[in-house]
XYZ file of C-alpha atoms in Angstrom:
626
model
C 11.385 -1.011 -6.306
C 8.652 -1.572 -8.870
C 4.981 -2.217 -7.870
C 5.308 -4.910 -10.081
C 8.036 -6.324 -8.260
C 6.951 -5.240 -5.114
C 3.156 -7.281 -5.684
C 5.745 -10.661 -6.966
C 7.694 -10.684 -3.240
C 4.530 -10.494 -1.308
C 3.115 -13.444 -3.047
C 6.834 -15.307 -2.455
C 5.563 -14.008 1.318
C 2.502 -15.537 1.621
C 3.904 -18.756 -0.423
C 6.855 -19.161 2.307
C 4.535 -19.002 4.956
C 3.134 -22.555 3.928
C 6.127 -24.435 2.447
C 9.731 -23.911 1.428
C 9.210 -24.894 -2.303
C 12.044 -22.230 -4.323
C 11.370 -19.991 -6.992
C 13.685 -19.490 -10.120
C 12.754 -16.844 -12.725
C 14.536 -14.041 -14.504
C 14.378 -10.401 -13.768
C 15.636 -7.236 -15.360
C 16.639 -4.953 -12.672
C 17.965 -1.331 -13.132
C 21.208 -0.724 -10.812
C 22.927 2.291 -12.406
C 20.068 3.114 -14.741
C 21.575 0.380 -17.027
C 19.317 -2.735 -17.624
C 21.185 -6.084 -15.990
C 19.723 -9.477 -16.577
C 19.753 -11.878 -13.404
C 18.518 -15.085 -12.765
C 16.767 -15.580 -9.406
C 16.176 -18.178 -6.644
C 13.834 -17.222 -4.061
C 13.633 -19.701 -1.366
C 12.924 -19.966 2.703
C 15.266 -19.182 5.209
C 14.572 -19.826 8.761
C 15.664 -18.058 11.547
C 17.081 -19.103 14.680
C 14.266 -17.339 16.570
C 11.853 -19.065 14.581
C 10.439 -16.146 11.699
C 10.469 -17.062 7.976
C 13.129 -15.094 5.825
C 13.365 -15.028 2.093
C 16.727 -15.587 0.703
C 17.156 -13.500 -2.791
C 20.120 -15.266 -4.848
C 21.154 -13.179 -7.841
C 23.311 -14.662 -10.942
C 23.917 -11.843 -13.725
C 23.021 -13.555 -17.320
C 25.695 -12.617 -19.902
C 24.445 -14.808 -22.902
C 20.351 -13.523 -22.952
C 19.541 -12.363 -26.153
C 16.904 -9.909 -26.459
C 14.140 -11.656 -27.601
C 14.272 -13.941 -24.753
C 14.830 -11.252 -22.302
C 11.756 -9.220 -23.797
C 9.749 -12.692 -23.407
C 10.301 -13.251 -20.019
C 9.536 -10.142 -19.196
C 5.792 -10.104 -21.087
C 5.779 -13.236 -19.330
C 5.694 -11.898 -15.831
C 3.595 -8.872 -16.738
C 1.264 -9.831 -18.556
C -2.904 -10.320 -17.568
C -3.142 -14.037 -18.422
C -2.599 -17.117 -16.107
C 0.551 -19.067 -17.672
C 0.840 -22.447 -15.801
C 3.615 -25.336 -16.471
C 2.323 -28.808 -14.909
C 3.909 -32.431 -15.232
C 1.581 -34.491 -16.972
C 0.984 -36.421 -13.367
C -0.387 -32.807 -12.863
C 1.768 -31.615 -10.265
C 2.664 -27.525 -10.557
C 6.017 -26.585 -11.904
C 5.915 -22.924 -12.539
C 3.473 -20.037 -12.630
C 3.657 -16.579 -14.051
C 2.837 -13.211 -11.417
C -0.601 -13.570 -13.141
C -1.449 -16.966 -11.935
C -0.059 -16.616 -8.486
C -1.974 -13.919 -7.946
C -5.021 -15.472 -9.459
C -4.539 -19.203 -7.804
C -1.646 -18.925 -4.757
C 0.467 -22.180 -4.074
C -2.934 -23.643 -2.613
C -3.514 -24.696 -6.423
C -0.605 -26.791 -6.656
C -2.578 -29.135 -8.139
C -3.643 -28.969 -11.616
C -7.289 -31.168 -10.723
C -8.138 -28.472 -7.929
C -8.564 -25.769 -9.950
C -11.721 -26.986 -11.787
C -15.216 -26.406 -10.216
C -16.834 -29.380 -12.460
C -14.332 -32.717 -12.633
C -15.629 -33.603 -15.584
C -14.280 -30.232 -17.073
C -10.761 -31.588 -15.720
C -11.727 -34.312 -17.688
C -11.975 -33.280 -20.819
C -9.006 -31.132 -20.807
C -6.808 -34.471 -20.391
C -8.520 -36.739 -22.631
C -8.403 -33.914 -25.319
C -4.369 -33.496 -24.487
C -3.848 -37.545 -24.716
C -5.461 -37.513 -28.333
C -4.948 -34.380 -29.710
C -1.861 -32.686 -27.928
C -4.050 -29.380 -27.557
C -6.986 -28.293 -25.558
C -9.368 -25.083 -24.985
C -12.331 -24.523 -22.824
C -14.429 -22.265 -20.785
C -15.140 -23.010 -17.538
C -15.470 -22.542 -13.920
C -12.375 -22.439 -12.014
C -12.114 -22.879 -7.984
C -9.331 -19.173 -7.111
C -9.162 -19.054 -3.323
C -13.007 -18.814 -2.230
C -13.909 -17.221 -5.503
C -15.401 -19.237 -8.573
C -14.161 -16.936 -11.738
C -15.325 -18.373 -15.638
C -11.818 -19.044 -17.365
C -11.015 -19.198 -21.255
C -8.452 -22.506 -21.084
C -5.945 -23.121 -23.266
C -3.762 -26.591 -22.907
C -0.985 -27.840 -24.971
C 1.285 -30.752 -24.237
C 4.696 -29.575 -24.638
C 8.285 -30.182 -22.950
C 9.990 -28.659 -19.815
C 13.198 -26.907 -20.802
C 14.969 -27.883 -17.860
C 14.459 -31.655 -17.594
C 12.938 -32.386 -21.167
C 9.907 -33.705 -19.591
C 6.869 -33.967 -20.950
C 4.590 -31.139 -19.369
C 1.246 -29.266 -19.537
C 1.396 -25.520 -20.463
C -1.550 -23.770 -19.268
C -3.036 -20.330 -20.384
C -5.649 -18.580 -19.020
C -8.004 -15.794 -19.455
C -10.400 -14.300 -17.190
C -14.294 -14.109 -18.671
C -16.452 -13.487 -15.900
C -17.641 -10.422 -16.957
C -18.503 -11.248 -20.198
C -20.169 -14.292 -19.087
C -22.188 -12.529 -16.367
C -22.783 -10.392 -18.788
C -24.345 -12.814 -21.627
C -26.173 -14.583 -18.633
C -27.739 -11.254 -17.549
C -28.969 -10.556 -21.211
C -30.250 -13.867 -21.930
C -32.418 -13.696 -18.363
C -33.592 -10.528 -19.366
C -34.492 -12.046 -23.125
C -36.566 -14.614 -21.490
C -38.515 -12.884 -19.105
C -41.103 -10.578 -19.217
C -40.057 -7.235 -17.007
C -43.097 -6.094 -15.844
C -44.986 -9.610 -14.784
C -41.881 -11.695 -14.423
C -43.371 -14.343 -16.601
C -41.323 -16.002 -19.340
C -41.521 -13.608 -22.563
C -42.214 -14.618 -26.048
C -38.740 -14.930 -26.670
C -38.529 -17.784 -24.068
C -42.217 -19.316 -25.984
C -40.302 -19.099 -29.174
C -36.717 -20.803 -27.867
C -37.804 -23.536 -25.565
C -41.909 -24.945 -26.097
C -40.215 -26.297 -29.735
C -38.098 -28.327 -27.633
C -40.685 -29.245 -25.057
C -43.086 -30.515 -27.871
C -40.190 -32.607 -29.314
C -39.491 -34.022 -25.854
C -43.490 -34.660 -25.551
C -43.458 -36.455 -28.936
C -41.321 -38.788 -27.944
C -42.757 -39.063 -24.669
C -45.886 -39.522 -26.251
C -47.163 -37.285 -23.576
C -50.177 -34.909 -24.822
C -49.835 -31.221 -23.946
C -52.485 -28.704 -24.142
C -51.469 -24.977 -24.919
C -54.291 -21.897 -23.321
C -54.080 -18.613 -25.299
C -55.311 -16.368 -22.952
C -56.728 -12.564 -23.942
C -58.018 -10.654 -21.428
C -61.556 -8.450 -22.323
C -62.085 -4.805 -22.820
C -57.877 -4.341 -21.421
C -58.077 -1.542 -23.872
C -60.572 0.673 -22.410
C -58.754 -0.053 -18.704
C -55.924 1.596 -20.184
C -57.316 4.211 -21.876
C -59.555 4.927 -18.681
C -57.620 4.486 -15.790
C -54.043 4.804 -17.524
C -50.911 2.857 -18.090
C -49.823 2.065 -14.526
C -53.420 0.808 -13.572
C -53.067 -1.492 -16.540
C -49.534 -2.650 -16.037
C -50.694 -3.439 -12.068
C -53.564 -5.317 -13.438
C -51.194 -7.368 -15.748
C -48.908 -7.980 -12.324
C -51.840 -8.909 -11.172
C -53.229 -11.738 -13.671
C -49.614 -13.050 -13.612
C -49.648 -13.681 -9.843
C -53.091 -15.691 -10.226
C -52.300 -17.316 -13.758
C -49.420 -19.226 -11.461
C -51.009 -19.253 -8.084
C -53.746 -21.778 -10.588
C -51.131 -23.678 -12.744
C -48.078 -23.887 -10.365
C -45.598 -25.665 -11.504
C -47.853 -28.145 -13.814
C -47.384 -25.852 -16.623
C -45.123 -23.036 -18.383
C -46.616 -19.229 -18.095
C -45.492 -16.472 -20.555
C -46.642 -13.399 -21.842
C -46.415 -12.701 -25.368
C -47.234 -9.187 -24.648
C -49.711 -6.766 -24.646
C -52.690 -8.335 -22.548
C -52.071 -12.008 -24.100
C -50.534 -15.095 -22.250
C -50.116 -18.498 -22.897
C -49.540 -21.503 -20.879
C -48.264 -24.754 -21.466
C -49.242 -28.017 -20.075
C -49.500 -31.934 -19.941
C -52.878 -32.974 -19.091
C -54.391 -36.718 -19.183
C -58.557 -36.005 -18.966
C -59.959 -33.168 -20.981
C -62.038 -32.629 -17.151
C -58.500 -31.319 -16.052
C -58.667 -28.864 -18.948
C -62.041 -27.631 -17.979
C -61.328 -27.136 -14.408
C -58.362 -24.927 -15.053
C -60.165 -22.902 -17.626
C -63.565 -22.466 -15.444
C -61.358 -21.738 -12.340
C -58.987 -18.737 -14.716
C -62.250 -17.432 -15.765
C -63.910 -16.972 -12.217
C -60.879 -16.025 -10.269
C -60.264 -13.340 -13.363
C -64.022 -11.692 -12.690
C -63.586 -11.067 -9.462
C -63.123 -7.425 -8.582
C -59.895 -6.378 -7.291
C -58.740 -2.456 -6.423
C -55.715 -0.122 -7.137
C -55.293 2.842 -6.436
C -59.181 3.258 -5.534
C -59.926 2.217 -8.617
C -62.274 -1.018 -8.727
C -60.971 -3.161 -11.997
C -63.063 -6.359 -13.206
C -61.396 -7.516 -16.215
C -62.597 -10.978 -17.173
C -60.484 -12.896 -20.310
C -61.434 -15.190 -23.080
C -59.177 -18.597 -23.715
C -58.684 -20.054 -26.929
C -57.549 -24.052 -26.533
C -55.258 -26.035 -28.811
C -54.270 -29.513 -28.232
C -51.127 -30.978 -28.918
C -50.475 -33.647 -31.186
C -54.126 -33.789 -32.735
C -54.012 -30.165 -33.641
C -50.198 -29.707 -34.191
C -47.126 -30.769 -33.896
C -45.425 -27.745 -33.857
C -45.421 -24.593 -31.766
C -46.687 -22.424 -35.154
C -49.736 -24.411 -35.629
C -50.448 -24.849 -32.086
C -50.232 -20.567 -31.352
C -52.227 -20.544 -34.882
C -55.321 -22.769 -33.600
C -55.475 -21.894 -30.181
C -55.739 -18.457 -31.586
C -58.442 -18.908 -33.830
C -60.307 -20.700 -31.239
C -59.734 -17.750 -29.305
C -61.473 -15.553 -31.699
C -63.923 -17.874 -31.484
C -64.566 -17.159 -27.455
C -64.554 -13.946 -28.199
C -67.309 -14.119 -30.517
C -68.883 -16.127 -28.441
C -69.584 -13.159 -26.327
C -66.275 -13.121 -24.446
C -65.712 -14.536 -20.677
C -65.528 -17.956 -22.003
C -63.386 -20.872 -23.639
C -63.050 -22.955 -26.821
C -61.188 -25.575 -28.136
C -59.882 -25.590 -32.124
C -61.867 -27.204 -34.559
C -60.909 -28.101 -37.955
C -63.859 -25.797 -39.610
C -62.526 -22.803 -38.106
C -60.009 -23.464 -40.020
C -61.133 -21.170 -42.848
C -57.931 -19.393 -43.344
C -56.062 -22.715 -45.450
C -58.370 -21.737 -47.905
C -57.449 -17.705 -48.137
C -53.993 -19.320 -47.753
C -53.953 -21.464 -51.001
C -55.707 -18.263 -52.967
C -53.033 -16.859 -51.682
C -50.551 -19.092 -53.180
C -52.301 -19.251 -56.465
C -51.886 -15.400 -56.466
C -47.834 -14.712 -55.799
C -47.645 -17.350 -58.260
C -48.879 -15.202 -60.816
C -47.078 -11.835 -59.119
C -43.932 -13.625 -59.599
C -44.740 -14.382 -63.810
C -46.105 -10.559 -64.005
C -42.896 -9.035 -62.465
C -45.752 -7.436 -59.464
C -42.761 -7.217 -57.208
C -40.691 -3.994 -55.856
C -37.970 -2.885 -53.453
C -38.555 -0.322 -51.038
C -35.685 1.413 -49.203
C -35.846 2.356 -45.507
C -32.100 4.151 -44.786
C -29.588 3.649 -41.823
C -28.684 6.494 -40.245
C -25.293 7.390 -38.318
C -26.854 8.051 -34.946
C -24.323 10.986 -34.494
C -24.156 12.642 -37.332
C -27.475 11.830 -38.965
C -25.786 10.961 -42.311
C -27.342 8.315 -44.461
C -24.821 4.787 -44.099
C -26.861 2.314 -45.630
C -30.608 1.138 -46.374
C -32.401 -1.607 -46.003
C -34.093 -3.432 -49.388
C -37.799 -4.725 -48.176
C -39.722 -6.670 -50.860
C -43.508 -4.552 -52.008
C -46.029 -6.469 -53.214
C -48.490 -4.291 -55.587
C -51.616 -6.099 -55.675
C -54.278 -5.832 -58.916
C -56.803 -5.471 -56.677
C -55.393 -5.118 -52.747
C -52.956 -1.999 -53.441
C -49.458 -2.471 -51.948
C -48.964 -5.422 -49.491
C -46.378 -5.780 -47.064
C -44.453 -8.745 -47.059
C -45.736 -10.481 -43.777
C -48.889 -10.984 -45.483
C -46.907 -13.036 -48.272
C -43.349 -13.988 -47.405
C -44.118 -17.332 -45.096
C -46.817 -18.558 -47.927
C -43.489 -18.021 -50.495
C -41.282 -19.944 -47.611
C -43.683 -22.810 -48.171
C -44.596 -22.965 -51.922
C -40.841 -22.941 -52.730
C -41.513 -19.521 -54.827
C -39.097 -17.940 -51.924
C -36.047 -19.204 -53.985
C -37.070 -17.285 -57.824
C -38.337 -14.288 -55.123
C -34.781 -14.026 -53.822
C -32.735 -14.149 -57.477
C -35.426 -11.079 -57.731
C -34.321 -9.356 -55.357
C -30.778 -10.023 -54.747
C -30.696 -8.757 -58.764
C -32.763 -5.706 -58.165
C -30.987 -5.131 -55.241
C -27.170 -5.078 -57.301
C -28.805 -2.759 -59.813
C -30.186 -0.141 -57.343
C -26.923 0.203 -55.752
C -25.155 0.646 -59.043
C -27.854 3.449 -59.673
C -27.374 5.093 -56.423
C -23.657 4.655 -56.792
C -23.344 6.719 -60.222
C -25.377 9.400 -58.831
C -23.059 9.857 -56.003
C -24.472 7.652 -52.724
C -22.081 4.560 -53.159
C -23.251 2.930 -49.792
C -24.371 -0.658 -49.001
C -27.673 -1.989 -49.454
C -28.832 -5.094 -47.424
C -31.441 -7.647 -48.211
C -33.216 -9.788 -45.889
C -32.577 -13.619 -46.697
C -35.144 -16.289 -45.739
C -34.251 -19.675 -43.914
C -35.233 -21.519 -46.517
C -32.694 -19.912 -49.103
C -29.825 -20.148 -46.265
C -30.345 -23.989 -46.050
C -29.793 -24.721 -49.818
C -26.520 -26.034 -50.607
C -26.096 -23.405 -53.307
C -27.236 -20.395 -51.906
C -23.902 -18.281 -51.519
C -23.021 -18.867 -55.308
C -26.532 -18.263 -56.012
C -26.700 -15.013 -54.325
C -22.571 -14.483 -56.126
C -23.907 -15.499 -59.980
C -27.202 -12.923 -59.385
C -25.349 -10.025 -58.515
C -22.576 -10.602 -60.783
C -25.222 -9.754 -63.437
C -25.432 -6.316 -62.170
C -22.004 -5.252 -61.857
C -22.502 -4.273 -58.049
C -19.652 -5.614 -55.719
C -19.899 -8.134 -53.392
C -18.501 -5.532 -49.939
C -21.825 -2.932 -51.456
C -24.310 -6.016 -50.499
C -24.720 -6.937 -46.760
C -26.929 -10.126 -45.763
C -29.048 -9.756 -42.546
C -29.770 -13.213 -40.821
C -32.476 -13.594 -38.204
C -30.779 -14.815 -34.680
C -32.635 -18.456 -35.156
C -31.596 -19.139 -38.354
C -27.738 -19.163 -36.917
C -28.962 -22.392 -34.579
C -30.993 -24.458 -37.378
C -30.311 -27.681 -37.907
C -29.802 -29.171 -41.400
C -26.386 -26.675 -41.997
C -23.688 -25.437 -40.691
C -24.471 -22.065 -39.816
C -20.831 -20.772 -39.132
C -19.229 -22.237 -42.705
C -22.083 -20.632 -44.401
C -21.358 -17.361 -42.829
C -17.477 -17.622 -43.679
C -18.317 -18.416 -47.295
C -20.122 -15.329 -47.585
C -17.633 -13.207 -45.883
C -14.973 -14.704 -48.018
C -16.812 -13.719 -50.936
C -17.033 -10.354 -49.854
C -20.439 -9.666 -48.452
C -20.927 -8.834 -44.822
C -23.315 -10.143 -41.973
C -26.210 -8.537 -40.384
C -28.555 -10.560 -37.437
C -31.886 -9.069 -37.723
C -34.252 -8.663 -35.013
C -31.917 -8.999 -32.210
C -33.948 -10.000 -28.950
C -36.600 -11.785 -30.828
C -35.184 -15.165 -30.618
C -32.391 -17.152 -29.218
C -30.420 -14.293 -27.815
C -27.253 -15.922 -27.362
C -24.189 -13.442 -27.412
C -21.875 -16.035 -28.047
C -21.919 -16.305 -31.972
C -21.191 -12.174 -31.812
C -17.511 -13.564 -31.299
C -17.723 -16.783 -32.551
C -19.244 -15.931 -36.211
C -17.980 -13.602 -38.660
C -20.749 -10.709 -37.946
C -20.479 -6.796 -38.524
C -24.075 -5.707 -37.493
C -26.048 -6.775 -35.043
C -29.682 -4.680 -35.341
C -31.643 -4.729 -32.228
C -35.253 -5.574 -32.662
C -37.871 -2.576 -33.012
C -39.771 -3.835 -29.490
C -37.066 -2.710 -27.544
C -37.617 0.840 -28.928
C -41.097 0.822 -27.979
C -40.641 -0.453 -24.654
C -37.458 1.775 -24.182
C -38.014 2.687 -20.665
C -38.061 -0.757 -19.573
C -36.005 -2.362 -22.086
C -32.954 0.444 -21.722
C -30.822 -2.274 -19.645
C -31.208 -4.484 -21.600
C -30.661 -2.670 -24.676
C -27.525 -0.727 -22.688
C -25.815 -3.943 -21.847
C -26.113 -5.664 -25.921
C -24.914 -1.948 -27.134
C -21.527 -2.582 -24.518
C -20.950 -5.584 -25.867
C -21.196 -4.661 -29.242
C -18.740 -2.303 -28.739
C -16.368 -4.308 -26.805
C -16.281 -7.006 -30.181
C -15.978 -4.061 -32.306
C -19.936 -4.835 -33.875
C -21.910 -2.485 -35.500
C -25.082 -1.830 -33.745
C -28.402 -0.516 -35.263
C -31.469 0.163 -33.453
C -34.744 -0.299 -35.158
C -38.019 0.950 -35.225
C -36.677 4.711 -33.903
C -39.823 6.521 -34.245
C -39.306 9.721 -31.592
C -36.355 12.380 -30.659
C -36.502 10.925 -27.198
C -35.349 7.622 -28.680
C -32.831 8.935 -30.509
C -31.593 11.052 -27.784
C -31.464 8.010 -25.416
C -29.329 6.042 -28.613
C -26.326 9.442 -28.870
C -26.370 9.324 -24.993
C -25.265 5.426 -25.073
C -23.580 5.302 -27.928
C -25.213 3.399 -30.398
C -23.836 2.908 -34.072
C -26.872 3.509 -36.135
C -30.706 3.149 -36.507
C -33.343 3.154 -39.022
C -37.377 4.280 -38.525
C -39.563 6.354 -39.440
C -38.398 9.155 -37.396
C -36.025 9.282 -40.261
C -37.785 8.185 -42.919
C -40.640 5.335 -43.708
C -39.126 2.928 -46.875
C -39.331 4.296 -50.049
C -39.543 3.490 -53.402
C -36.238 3.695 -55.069
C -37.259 6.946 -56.995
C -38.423 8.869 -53.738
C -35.098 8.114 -52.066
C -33.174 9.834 -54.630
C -35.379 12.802 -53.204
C -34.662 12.168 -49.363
C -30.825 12.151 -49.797
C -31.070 14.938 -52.431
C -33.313 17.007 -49.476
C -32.537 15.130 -46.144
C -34.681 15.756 -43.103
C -33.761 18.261 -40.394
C -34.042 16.621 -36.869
C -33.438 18.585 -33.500
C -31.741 16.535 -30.958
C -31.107 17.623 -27.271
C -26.815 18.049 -28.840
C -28.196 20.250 -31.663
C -29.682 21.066 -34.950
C -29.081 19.014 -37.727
C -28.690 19.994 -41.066
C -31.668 18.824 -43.628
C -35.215 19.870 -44.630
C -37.932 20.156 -41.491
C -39.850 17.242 -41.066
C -42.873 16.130 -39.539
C -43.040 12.861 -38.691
C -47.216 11.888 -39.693
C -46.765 7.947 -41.169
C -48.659 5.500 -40.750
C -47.298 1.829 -39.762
């Protein structure tokens, strides 16, 4: 016989052993070589000298079309849990799948769920709309195993009851999986603090919570002095023991009274309520002391003491930007205070609001005087080193200041509104440098970096449609990267703007992957080809590979392009072929270019040497400066 049939009798074995509930099903079996179609009851026999036998009754079907035969045999073959319960909940059928998933112990449509009020919601959702899906925990045998649930309230073909059909599909791996990622997002490798990632996701949340609470919080930047020159001096590993170090005796002082992370580099922050400004002073005296006391590795003595810049929360911001922003010019403060020390924000070091609004007053004018260019940085086919797309980043050249980058400008456009005539610029630029590089023979994709404040408007997909149409360029040649926290805003809905897009024709990018919310879910759930991961992972690649290994399988098990930024060294590539990755961009490529000089670069394309080979191009050496 079959293995397949072979695996269905032992589970009628092991059901017969605990009751005598029959089976009926239909099987194509094979006598002759010719297929015969029989329905079959399997039910208990007993013995006279008390063993358990199985009694096999065989009826040939003459009247099964082929459809329905084909059906019932997917339906006993194939990998999903198929489940057929009265609507009291009682079990009336499973497929192989779900015997072999649940045995007859699960007889009971309630018992299956780990969390009741998962159970719950199935029924209330199949009393008011007929249908039902969820993922959940599910209780098979001893195991708990995440399930993708599907319910729909149907009728039994034998008795014209109503019923429950049940489908189900096994995601525990993919749920470890996302779980294992988002850990790995959130904390910090080396100290085992929470990263900035975590800072950036959840201390918004806690300062709403506090708000309402009316609960004040205080928020310690924390620097430690001269961490440089320990580095340099004693080396890497003496450095990243030190850090291991300060971690252990940043929480051996706060405990659980407040949040730890590191942002990176030598810099932490912590979070906490506090009542008395005293209690403020006592942590920061105690940090400071217990930080200047000597302590040895490797036979090396290390004293590195640390400056703390101190922002409180609500009186010197509401929100987690202004509260990083003054804690970390009161920082500088400390520091120029002569290090070793602490300070709290006050509103006159608050110099920068004026450099801000001259800054204002300035892009105001860039915009009117057309000061504004694209620069291209290409994406490369990690394989094959061919040029797939490029990315469009917005070049600022300044009367007096040269060429500015755009994180000295964008957020001050974000908040005088000039972000919105900025992007018709360069969604418009962007169509016409595509048609350009198009009629000279390098018809690939550009994509342009869109701001939160342009994905909130209500118009912003026909505005980005009416722009381009000006140009000529097709929608499919323009591809919109998002920034992972910009898919959980609030205000929109994320997912319909996405479709809109897509529908449209342009295609979905999520920038900086790792940066923010991490969540793997809206990979599936939203309508994304590229997911780039963020550029830190590439500098921390020894450390960061499993995490960088795991979000490159999973891109490749939803079919999702994935680009690595910031690839600056043939190591890093090397490490990308070996695992598979898409794509990436940096400047072991090429640094972004004006329009003009890439017409040179994929005219003359660099020669790279990889451990799989020499490929073709112009030599290279790679001497930019960030």
């Amino acid at each position: 016989m079959s293995d397949s049939i072979s695996a269905r009798l032992k589970q009628y074995q092991s059901s017969f052993s605990l009751n005598d509930k029959a089976f009926h099903e239909v099987w194509t079996l094979y006598p002759n070589n010719l297929p015969v179609t029989y329905n079959v009851r399997m039910s208990r026999h007993n013995l006279p000298d008390g063993r358990i036998g199985m009694l096999c009754e065989a009826k040939a079907q003459e009247h099964r079309t082929p459809h329905r035969l084909r059906s019932a045999e997917a339906l006993n073959h194939i990998p999903v849990c198929i489940s057929l319960f009265s609507m009291a909940g009682d079990l009336l059928y499973m497929n192989t799948e779900a015997n072999k998933k649940y045995g007859v112990e699960a007889a009971v449509l309630q018992d299956r769920f780990d969390d009741q009020s998962d159970y719950q919601t199935i029924t209330s959702d199949l009393r008011n709309n007929k249908s039902a899906s969820l993922i959940c925990r599910v209780v098979c045998g001893e195991n708990l195993r995440w399930h993708e649930l599907s319910a729909t309230a149907c009728h039994d073909p034998t008795t014209g009851e109503e019923t429950i059909l049940l489908s189900e599909f096994d995601v525990t791996g993919l749920k470890e999986q996302e779980q294992k990622v988002r850990f790995l997002a959130h904390h910090d490798l080396l100290t085992g603090l929470y990263s900035r990632n975590y800072v950036n996701q959840i201390f918004p949340i806690q300062l709403s919570d506090a708000l309402k609470a009316q609960t004040p919080l205080a928020m310690l930047l924390i620097d430690l002095d001269n961490f440089k020159a320990i580095n340099d001096t004693l080396g890497h590993v003496v450095g990243d023991r030190l850090l291991i170090y300060v971690a252990a005796l940043l929480e051996s002082i706060v405990g659980s009274h407040g949040q730890i992370a590191r942002l990176g580099g030598d810099e932490f922050v912590i979070l906490m309520p506090y009542q008395y400004v005293t209690e403020l002073e006592t942590i920061c005296h105690r940090i400071l002391v217990d930080m200047s006391s000597d302590c040895t590795f490797d036979d090396h003595i290390v004293n590195s003491k640390a400056s703390i810049g101190v922002s409180l929360f609500p009186e010197h911001g509401r929100d987690l930007s202004s509260l990083m922003q003054h804690a970390d010019l009161a920082l500088y403060e400390a520091k120029d205070a002569g290090r070793n020390t602490h300070r709290y924000f006050r509103p006159e070091l608050q110099k920068a609001a004026l450099v801000k609004r001259t800054l204002e007053k300035e892009l105001t004018l860039a915009i009117e005087r057309k000061e504004f260019e694209l620069f291209y940085q290409p994406r490369v086919d990690c394989q094959k080193q061919t040029v797939l797309s490029a990315e469009a980043l917005m070049r600022w050249h300044h009367p007096q200041k040269g060429i500015v980058l755009p994180g000295d400008f964008i957020e001050a456009l974000e908040e005088t509104g000039l972000i919105h005539q900025a992007g018709d610029w360069i969604i418009e630029q962007a169509g016409k440098d595509q048609r350009r590089l198009a009629k000279s023979g390098y018809d690939f994709p550009l994509s342009i970096n869109i701001s939160p404040k342009q994905f909130e408007r209500s118009d912003f997909v026909l505005r980005l449609q009416e722009n381009l149409a000006k140009t000529g360029c097709p929608t499919d040649r323009i591809e919109i990267e998002l920034t992972e926290g910009m898919l959980m805003g609030e205000g929109y809905d994320a997912k319909s703007i996405l479709t809109k897009l897509c529908d449209v024709g342009f295609s979905i990018a999520i920038d900086d992957f790792g940066t923010g919310y991490s969540n793997l879910a809206y990979i599936q759930d939203y309508p994304i080809s590229s997911l780039k991961v963020d550029r830190s992972f590439m500098q921390m690649i020894d450390d960061q590979s499993p995490v960088i290994g795991m979000i490159l399988s999973l891109c490749r098990l939803v079919s999702v392009t994935a680009v690595a930024e910031g690839v600056e060294t043939i190591g890093q590539l090397e490490w990308l072929q070996l695992n598979h990755c898409n794509q990436y961009q940096g400047f072991l490529y090429s640094k972004p270019l004006p329009l003009t000089d890439l017409f040179g670069l994929l005219k003359d394309p660099p020669q790279l040497v990889t451990g799989t080979g020499l490929v073709e191009g112009r030599d290279m050496e790679i001497s930019w400066a960030v």
